[in-house]
Coordinates of C-alpha atoms in Angstrom, one line a residue:
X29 CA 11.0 -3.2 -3.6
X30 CA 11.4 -3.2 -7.1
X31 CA 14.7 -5.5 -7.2
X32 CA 12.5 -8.2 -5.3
X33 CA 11.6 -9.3 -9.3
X34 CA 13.0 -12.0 -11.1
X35 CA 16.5 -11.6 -12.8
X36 CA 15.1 -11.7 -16.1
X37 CA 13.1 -8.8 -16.0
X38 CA 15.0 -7.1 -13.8
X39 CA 19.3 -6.4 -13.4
X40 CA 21.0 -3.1 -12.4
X41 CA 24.3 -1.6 -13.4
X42 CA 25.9 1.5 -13.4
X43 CA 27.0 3.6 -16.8
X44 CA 28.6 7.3 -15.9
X45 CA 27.8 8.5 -19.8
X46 CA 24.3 8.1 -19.2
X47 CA 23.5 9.3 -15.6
X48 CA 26.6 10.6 -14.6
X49 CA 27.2 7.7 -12.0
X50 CA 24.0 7.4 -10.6
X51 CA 23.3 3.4 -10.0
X52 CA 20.1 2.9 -11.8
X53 CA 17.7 0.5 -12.1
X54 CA 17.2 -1.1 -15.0
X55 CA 16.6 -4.5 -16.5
X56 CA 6.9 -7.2 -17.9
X57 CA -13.9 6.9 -10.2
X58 CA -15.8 6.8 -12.9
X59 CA -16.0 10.6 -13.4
X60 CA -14.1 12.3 -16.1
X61 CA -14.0 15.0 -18.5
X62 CA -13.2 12.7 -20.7
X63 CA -15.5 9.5 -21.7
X64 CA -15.1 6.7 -19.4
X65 CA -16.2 3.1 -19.1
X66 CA -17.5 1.8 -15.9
X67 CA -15.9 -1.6 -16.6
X68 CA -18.1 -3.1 -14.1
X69 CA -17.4 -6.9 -13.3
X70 CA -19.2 -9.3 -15.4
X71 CA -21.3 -11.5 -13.1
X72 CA -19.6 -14.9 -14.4
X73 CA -16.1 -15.7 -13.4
X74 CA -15.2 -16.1 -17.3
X75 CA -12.3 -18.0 -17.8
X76 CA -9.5 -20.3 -16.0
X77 CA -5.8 -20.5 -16.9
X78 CA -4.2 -23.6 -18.5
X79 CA -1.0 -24.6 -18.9
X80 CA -0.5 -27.0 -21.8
X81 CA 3.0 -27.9 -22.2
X82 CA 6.1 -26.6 -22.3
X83 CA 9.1 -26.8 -24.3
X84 CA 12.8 -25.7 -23.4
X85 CA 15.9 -22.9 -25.1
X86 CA 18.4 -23.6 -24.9
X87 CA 19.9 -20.4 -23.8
X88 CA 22.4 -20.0 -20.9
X89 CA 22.7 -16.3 -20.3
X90 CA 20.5 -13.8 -18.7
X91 CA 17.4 -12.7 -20.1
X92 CA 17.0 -9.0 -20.0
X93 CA 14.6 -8.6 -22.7
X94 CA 11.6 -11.1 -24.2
X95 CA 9.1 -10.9 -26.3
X96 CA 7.2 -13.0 -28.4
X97 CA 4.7 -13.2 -32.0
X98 CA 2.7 -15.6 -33.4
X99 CA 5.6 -18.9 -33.4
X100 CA 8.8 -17.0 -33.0
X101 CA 10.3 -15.2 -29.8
X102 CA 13.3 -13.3 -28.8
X103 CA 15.7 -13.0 -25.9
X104 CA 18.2 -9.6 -25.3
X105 CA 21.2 -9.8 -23.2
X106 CA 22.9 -6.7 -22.2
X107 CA 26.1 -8.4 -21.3
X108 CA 26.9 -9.2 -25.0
X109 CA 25.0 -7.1 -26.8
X110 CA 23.1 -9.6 -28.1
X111 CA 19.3 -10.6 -29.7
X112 CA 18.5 -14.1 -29.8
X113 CA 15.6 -15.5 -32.1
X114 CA 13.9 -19.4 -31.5
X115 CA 10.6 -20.7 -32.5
X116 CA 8.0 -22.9 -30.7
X117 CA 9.5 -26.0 -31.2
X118 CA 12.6 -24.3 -28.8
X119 CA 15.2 -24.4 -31.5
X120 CA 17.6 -21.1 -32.1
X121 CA 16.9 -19.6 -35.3
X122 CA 19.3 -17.1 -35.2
X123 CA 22.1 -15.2 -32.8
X124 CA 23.2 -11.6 -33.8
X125 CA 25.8 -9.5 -31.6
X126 CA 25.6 -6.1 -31.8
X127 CA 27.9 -3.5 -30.6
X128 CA 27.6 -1.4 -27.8
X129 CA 27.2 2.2 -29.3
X130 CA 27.7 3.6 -32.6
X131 CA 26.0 3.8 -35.7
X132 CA 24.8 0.2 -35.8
X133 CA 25.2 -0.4 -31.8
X134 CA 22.1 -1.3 -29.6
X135 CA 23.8 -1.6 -26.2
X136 CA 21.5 -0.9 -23.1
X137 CA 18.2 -1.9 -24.4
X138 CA 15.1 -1.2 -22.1
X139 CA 12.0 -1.9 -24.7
X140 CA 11.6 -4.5 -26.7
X141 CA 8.2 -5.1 -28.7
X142 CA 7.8 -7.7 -31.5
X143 CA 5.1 -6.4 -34.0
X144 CA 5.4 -9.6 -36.3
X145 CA 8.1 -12.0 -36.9
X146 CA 10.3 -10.0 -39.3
X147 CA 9.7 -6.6 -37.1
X148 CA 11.2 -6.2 -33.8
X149 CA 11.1 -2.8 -32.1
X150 CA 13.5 -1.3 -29.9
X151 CA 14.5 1.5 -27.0
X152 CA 17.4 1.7 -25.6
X153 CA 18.7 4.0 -22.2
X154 CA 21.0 6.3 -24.9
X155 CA 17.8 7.8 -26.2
X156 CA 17.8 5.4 -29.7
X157 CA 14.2 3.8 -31.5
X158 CA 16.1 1.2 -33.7
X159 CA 13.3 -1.4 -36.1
X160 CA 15.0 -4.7 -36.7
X161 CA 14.2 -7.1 -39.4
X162 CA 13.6 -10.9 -39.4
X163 CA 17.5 -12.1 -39.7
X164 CA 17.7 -9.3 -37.3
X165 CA 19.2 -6.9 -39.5
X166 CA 19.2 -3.0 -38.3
X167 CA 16.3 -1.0 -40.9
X168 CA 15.9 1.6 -39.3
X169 CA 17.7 3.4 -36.3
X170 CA 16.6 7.1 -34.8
X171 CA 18.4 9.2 -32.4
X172 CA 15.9 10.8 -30.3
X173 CA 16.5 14.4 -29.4
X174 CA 17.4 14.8 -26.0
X175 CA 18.2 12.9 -22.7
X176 CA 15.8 10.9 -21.0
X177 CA 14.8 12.9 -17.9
X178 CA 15.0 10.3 -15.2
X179 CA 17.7 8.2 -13.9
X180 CA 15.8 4.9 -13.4
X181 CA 14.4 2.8 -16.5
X182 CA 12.8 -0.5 -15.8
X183 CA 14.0 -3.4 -18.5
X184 CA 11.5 -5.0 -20.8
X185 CA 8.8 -2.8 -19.9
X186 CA 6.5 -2.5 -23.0
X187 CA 6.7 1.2 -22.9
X188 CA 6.3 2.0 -26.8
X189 CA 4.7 0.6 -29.9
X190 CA 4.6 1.5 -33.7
X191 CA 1.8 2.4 -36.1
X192 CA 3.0 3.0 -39.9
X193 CA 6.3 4.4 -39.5
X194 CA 5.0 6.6 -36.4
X195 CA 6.4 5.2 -32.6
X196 CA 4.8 6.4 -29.7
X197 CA 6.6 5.7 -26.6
X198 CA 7.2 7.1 -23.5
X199 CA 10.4 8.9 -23.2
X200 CA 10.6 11.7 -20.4
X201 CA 12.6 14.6 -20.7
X202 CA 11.5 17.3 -22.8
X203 CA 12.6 20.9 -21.9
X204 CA 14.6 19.1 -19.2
X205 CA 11.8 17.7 -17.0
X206 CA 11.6 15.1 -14.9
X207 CA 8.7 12.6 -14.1
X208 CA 9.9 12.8 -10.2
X209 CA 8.6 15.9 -10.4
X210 CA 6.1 16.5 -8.3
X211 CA 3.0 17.4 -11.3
X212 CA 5.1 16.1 -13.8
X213 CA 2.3 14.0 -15.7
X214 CA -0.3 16.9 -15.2
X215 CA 2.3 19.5 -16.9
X216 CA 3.7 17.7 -19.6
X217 CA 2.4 15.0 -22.6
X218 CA 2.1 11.2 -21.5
X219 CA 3.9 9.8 -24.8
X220 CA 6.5 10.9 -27.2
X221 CA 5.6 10.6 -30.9
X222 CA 8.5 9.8 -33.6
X223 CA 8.4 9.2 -37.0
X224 CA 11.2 6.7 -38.5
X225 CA 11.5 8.1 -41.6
X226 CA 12.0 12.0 -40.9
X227 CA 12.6 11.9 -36.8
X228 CA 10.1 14.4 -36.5
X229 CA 9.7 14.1 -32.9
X230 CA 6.3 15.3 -31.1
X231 CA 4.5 15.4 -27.4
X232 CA 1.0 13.6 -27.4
X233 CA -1.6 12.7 -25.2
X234 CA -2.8 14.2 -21.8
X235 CA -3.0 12.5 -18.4
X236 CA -6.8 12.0 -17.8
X237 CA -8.6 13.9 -15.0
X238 CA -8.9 10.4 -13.2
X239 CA -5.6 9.8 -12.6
X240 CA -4.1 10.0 -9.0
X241 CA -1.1 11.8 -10.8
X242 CA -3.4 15.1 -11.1
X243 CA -2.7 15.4 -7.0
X244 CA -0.3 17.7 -5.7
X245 CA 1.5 15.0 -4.0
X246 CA 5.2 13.4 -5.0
X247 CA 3.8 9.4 -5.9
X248 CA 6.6 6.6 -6.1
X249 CA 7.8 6.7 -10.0
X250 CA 5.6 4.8 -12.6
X251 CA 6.5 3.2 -15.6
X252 CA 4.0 3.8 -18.9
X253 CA 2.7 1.0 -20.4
X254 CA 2.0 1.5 -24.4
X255 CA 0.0 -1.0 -26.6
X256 CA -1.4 -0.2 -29.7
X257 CA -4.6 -1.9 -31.7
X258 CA -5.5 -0.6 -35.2
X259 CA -6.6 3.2 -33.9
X260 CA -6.7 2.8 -30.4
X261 CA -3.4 3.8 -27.9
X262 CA -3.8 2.1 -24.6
X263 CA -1.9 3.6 -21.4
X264 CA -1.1 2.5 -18.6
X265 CA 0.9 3.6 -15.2
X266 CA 2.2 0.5 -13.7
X267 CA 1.2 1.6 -10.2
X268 CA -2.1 3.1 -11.4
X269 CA -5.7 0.4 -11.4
X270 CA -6.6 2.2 -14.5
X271 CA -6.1 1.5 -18.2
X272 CA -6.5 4.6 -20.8
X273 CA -7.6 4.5 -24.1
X274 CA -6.4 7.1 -26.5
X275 CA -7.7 7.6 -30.4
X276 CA -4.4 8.3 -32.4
X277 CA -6.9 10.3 -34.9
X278 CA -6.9 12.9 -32.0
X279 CA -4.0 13.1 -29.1
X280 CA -5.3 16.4 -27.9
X281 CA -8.6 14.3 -27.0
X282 CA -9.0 13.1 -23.5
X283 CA -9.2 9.0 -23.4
X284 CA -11.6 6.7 -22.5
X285 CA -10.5 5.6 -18.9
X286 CA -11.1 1.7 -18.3
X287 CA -10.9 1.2 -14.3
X288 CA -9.5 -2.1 -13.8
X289 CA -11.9 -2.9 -10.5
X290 CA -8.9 -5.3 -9.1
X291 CA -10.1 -7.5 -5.9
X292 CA -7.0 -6.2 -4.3
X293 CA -4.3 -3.4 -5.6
X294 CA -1.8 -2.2 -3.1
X295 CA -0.9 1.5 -3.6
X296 CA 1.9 3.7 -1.9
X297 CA 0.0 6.6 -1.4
X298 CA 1.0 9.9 -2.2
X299 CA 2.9 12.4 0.0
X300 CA 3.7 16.2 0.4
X301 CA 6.9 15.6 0.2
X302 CA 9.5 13.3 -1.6
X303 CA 9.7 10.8 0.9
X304 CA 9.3 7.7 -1.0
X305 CA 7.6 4.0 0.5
X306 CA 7.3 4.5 3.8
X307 CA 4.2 2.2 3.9
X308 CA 6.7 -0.9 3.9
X309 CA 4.2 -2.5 1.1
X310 CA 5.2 -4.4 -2.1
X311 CA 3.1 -2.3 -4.4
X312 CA 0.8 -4.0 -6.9
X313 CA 1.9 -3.3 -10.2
X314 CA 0.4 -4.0 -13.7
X315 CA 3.0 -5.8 -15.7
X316 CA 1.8 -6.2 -18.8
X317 CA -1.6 -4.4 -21.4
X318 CA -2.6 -6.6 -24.3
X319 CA -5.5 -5.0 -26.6
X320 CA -7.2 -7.2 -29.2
X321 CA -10.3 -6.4 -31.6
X322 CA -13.0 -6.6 -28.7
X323 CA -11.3 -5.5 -25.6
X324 CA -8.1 -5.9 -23.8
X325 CA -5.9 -8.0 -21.2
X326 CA -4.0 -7.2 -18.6
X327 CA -1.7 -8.7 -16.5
X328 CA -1.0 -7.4 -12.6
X329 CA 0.2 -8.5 -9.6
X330 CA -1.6 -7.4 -6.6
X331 CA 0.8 -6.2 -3.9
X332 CA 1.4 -6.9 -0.4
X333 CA 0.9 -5.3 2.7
X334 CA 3.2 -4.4 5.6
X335 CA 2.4 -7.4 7.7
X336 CA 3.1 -9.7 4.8
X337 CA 6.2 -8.2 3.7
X338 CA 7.5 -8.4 7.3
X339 CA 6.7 -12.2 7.6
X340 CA 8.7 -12.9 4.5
X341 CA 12.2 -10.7 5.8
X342 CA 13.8 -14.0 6.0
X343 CA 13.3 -15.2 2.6
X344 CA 16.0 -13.9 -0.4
X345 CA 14.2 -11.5 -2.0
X346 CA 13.8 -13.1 -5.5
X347 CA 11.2 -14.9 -4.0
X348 CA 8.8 -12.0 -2.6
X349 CA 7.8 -11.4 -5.6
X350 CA 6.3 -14.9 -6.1
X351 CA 4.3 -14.6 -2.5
X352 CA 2.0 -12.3 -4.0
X353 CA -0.7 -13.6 -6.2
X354 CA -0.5 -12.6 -9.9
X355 CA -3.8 -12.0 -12.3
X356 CA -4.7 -11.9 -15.7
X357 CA -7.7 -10.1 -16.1
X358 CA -10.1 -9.6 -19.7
X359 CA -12.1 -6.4 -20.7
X360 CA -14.9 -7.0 -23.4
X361 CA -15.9 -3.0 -24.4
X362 CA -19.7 -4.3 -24.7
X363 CA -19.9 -6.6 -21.8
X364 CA -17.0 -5.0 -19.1
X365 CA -14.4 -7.0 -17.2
X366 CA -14.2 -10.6 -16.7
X367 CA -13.5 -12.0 -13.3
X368 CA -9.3 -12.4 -12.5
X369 CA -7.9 -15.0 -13.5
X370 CA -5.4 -16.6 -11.1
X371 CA -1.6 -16.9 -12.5
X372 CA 0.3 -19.7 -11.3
X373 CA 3.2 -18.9 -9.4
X374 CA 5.8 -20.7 -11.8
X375 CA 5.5 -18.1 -14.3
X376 CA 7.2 -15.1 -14.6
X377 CA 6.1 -13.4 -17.2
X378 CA 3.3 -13.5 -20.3
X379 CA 4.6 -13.4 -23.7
X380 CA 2.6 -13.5 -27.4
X381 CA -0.5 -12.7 -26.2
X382 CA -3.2 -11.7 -29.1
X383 CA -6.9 -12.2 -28.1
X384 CA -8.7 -14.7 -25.7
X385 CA -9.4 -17.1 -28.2
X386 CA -5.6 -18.0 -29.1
X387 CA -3.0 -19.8 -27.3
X388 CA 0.2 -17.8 -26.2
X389 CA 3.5 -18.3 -24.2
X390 CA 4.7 -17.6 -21.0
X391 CA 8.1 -17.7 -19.4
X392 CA 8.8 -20.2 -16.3
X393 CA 10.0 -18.4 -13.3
X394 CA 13.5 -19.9 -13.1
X395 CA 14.3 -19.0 -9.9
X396 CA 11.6 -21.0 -7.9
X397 CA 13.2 -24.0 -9.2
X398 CA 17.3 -23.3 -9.1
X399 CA 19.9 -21.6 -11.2
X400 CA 19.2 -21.5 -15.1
X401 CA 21.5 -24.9 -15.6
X402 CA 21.7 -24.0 -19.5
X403 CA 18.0 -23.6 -20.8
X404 CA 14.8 -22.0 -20.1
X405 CA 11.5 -23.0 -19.6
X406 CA 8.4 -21.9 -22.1
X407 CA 4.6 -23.0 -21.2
X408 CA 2.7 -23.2 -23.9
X409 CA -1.1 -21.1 -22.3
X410 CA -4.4 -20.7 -23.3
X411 CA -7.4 -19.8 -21.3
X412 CA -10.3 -21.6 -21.1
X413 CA -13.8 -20.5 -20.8
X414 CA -16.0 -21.4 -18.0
X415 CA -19.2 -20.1 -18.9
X416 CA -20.9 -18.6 -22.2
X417 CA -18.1 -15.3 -22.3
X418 CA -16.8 -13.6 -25.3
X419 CA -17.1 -14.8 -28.8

């Protein structure tokens, strides 16, 4: 059901070098041995969603690849090769090509994070961390050690982020493994750890005792979300409730698990054997984990059931994914989670998102309102608060 998502975040294609043919997909308890955070639901609703403009780039291809910071964003498009810079005002600041593969190629991009408006990190399906520079210049470019261990990578997923000159992403494949393993996650480290500057390449972090993953049962494949905020590592499996919070002083230490208590969070369960969704559901998946100094955000959709899924066969499936009803959701650490906070259909994706108290960008959902006739839509966000909430 994953190809039910907009064309922007989502796009598949086929490249025999990498996966030797295979058509991939590619393209946003409270018991542990580890601490944990009960998270509990804050008995005020919080805040509301606003949209307060929006302003249009010009910008005809396919976006397979966003990302935003503080006034300046960037699109990716696989087709060309090609990272596209604008600012909040909607005006192109700057167009680089790049070529496919080689020494200074960034073809096949799957991760793209902006850390500031001159730093751009990148991952790319031929195993590559590249750092670009504000006029989009290549500074730094690491081949990582060996092949990624699955066949299917999911485009602009935030799956890695930078501290210093150190990258931690996740990047399957050591010793040959493979995350469709059944007790892949419970045998092997969450998160690769690189350094730019020497490529000394290491295994950190180990799945929490929570985690559904620790079942002997094959689970339909997750994605890893990865933000970082000063010393903290947050983690989380896209098709998991549950947010982890690792200390990069220690990744042998067990994290801090942050339940997200969602209303409504459709799961495939797990099975004894490989046998995939046979529930008929569209999963709820968390698209998107955005720490700041108090707490965190997160962005999910929550899923729908077989009986919903079924009354929607007749519709193209790039509008499923809008039938569903899409949440942000706050986490204070003193004061626990905020109630959700409704998305509105039209958008697609969040983008720029720094703390509660700052306004940030999303992208329109083109496809609810006809082709992409030249330009895309960006809303201009903030939430509000309802009541007395964080400060």
């Amino acid at each position: 059901m994953l190809e039910n998502r907009p064309k922007y975040v989502f796009l598949y294609m086929t490249h025999p070098k990498l996966f030797h043919g295979l058509h991939l997909l590619v393209a946003l308890v409270l018991f542990s041995c580890g601490k944990s955070s009960s998270g509990g639901e804050s008995d005020n609703e919080g805040y509301t969603f606003v949209l307060l403009d929006s302003f249009q780039v010009d910008y005809p291809k396919e976006i397979h690849g966003a990302a935003f910071q503080d006034s300046l964003g960037v699109f990716y498009n696989f087709r060309d090769v090609s990272f596209t810079t604008f600012d909040s005002n909607g005006d192109i600041v700057m167009e680089k090509i790049f070529p496919e593969e080689g020494e200074d190629g960034l073809g096949y991009v799957s991760g793209l994070k902006m850390k500031s408006p001159s730093s751009i990190l990148v991952q790319t399906l031929l195993g590559e961390i590249a750092l670009l520079g504000d006029s989009l210049n290549l500074l730094e470019k690491v081949l990582l050690p060996f092949d990624a261990g699955t066949p299917n990578l999911r485009s602009n997923i935030k799956s890695l982020d930078i501290h210093g000159d150190d990258v931690y992403l996740y990047y399957p494949g050591r010793g040959g493994r493979n995350p469709l393993e059944k007790g892949y996650f419970k045998e092997n480290r969450l998160l690769e750890r690189i350094n730019l500057q020497t490529g000394e390449m290491v295994p950190v972090f180990n799945l929490a005792p929570d985690s559904k993953f620790n079942q002997d049962l094959y689970f339909e494949e997750p994605y890893l979300h990865v933000a970082i905020h000063e010393t903290a590592v947050y983690v989380a499996f896209d098709n998991e409730p549950i947010i982890y919070r690792y200390q990069l002083s220690d990744t042998d230490a067990l994290p801090t698990v942050i339940p997200l208590h969602a209303a409504r969070f459709i799961e495939v369960s797990g099975q004894p054997i490989p046998l995939g969704n046979i529930e008929g559901v569209y999963p709820g998946l968390i698209e998107g984990i955005f720490p700041f100094e108090s707490g965190i955000a997160v962005v999910y959709g929550e899923g729908l059931d077989k009986e919903e899924v079924e009354k929607l066969a007749t519709l193209s499936p790039k509008y499923v994914k809008s039938q569903q009803k899409n949440w942000l959701k706050i986490y204070d650490n003193e004061k626990g989670w905020y109630g959700e906070i409704p998305i509105p259909a039209r958008i697609a994706a969040l983008l720029g998102f720094d703390n509660p108290e700052k306004e940030f960008f999303a992208l329109r959902n083109e496809e609810l309102f006809g082709a992409n006739l030249g330009s895309v839509t960006i809303y201009r966000c903030r939430i509000e608060k309802l009541v007395e909430g964080l400060n």
